[in-house]
Short mmCIF file of C-alpha atoms and ligand atoms in Angstrom, two decimals:
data_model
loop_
_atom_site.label_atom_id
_atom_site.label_comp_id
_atom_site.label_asym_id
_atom_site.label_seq_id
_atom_site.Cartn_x
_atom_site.Cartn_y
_atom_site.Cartn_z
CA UNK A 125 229.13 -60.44 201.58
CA UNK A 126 229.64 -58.12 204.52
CA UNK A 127 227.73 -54.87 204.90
CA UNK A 128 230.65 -52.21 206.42
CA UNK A 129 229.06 -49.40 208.05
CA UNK A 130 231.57 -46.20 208.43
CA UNK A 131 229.59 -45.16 211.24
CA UNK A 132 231.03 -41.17 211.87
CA UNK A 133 229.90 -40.54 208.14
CA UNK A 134 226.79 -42.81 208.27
CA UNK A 135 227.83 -44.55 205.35
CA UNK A 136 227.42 -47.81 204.19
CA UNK A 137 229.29 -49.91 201.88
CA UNK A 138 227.72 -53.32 200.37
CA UNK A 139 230.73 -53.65 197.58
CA UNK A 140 233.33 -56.24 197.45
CA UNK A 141 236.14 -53.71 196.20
CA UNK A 142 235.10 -50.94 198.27
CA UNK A 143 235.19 -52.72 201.53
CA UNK A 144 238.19 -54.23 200.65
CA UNK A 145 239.64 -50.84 199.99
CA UNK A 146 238.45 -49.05 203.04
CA UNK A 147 239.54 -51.56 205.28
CA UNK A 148 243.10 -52.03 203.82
CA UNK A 149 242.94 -48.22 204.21
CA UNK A 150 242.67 -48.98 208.23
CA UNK A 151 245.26 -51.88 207.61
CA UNK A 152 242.22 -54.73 208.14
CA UNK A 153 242.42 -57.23 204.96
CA UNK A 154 238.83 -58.60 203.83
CA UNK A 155 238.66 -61.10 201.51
CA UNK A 156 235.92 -63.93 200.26
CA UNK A 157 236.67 -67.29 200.12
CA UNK A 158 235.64 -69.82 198.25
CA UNK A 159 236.63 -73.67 199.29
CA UNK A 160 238.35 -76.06 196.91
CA UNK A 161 235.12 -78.77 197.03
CA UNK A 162 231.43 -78.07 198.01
CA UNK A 163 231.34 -78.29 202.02
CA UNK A 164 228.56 -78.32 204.15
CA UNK A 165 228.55 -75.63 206.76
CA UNK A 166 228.05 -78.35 209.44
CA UNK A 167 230.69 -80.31 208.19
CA UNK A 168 233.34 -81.92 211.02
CA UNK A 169 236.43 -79.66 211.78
CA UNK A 170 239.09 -81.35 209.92
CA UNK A 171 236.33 -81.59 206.61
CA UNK A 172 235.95 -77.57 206.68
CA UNK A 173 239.76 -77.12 207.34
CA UNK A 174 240.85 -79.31 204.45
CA UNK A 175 238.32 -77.10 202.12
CA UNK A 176 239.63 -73.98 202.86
CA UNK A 177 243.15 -75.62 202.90
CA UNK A 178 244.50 -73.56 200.05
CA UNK A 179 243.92 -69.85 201.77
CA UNK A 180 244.54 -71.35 204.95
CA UNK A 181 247.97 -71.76 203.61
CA UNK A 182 248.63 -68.85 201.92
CA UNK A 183 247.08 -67.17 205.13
CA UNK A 184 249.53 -68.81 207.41
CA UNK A 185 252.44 -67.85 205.18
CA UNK A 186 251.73 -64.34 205.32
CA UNK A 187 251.23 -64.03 208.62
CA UNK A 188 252.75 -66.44 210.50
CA UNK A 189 250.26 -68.05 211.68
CA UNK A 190 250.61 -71.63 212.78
CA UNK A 191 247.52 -72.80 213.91
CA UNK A 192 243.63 -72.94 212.21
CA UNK A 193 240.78 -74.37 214.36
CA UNK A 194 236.63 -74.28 213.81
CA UNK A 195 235.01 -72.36 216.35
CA UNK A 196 231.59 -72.80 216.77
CA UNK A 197 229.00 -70.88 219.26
CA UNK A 198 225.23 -70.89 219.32
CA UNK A 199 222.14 -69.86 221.13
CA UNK A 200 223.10 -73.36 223.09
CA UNK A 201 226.49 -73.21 223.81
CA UNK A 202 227.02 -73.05 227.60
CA UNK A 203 227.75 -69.89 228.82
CA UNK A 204 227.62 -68.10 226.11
CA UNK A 205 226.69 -64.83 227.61
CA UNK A 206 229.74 -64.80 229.79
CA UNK A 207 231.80 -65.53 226.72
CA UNK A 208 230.16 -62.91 224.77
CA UNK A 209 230.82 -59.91 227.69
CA UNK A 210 234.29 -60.87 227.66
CA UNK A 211 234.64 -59.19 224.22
CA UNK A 212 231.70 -56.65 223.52
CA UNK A 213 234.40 -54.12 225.35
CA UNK A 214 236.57 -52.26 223.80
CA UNK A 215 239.75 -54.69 223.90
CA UNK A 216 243.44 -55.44 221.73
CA UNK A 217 245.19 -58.52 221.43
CA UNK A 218 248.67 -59.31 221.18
CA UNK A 219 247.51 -61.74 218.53
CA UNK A 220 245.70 -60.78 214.93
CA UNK A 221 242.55 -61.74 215.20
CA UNK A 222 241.71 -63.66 211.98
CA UNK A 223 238.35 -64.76 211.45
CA UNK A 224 236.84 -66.87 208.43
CA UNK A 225 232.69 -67.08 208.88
CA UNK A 226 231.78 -70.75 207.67
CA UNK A 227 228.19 -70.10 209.45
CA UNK A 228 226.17 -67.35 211.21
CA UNK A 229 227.03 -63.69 211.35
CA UNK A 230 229.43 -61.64 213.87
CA UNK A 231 229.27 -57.62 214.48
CA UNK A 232 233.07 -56.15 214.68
CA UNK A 233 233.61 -52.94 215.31
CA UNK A 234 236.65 -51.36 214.77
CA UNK A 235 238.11 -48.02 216.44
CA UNK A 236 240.52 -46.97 214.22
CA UNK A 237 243.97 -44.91 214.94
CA UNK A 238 242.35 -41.76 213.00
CA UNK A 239 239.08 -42.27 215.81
CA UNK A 240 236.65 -43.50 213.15
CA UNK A 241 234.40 -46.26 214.13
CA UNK A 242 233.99 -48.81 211.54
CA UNK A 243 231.09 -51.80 211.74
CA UNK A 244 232.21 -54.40 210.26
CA UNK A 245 228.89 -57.14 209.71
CA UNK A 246 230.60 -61.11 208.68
CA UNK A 247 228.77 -63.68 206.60
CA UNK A 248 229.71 -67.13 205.01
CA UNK A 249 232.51 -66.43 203.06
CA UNK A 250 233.77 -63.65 204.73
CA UNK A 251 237.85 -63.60 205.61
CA UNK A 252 238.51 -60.96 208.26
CA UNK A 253 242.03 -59.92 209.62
CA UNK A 254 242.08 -57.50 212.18
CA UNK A 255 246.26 -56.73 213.18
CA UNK A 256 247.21 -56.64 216.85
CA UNK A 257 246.49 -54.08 218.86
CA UNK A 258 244.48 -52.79 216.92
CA UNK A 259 241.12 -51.22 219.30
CA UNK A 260 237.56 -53.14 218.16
CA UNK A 261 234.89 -55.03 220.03
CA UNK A 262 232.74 -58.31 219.08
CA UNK A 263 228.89 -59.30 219.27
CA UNK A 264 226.92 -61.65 217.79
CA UNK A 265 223.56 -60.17 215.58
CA UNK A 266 220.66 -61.79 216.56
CA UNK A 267 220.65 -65.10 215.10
CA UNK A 268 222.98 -65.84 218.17
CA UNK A 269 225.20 -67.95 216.11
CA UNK A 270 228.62 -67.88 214.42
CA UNK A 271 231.10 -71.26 212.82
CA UNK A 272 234.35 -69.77 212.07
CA UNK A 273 237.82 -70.54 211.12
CA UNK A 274 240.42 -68.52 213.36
CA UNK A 275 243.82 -68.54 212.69
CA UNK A 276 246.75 -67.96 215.22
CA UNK A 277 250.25 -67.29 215.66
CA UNK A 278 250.48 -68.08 219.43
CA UNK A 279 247.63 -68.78 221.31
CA UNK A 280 248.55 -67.09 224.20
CA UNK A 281 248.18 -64.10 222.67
CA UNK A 282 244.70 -64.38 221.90
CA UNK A 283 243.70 -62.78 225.77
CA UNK A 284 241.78 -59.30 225.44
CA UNK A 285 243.56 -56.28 227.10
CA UNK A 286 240.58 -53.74 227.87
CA UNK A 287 241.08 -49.87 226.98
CA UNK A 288 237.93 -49.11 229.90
CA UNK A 289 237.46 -46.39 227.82
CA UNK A 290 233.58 -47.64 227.60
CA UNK A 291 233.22 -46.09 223.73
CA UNK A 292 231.46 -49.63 222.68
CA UNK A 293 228.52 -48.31 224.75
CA UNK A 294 227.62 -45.41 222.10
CA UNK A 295 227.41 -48.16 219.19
CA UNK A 296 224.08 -50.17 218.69
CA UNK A 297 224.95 -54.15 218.21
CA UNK A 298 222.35 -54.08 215.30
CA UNK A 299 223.05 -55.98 212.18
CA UNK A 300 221.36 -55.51 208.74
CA UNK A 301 221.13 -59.06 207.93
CA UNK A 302 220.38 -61.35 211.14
FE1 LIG B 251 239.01 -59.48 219.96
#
């Protein structure tokens, strides 16, 4: 389950149907998947994929989306730190960035059109959808490690634009549960 942290009201929200609500308030779907056969989280690509084929496709039909790949980064991926600066800024894509957590944790914030700053902590099972240009940043929590299924409608619009405006600075990366 995520832990959603509304972090101008220091409040916190642990609830299924409240985070869902709050987000959806900011236009950001949440939902928890479950797949259609027991998976291991270190499964191959194509095993995880097929799993989680049935809201990959209703995903995809909603949104557009025409692609789904597994994404995975850990404490030994190569370069991670350089792949981690490029998107602890404050950024947009052209692109939704749709995120399903298979493994690991991930730390989005979210700086929403009404200037509230959301926190947004993934788990396993967590479905994220964050709609282009829409202003948020990414870390890891300190388990350095996250397997997830991303969705896209063209890859080429997965490239951050930076805002500069440096706001990510006044937020602590901490997460509750790793
Ligand atoms: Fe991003």
């Amino acid at each position: 389950m995520a832990v959603v942290t509304i972090v101008n009201e220091d409040k916190k929200l642990t609830d299924a149907g409240e985070i869902t609500a709050n987000l959806a308030s900011h236009g950001i779907d949440y939902e928890r998947w479950t797949p259609s056969h027991p998976v291991s989280d270190d499964a191959p690509p194509e095993a995880i994929l097929d799993a989680y084929s049935r809201e990959i496709d209703a995903l995809k039909e909603r949104g557009g989306y025409v692609t789904a790949d597994v994404i995975d980064v850990n404490p030994g991926t190569p370069g991670l730190d350089a792949m981690l600066a490029k998107f602890n800024r404050e950024h947009w894509h052209d692109e939704d960035e749709v995120r399903f957590t298979i493994a690991g944790h991930g730390l989005f914030h979210i700086h929403t059109t009404t200037g509230t700053v959301l926190g947004i902590e993934v788990e396993a099972g967590d479905l994220i959808r964050v709609p282009r240009g829409t202003l948020h940043w990414f870390n890891l929590c300190s388990d350095r490690r996250i397997r997830a299924i991303r969705l896209f409608q063209d890859t080429a619009g997965w490239t951050p634009n930076y805002t500069e405006s440096r706001v990510d600075e006044n937020f602590l990366p901490l997460c509750f549960s790793a």
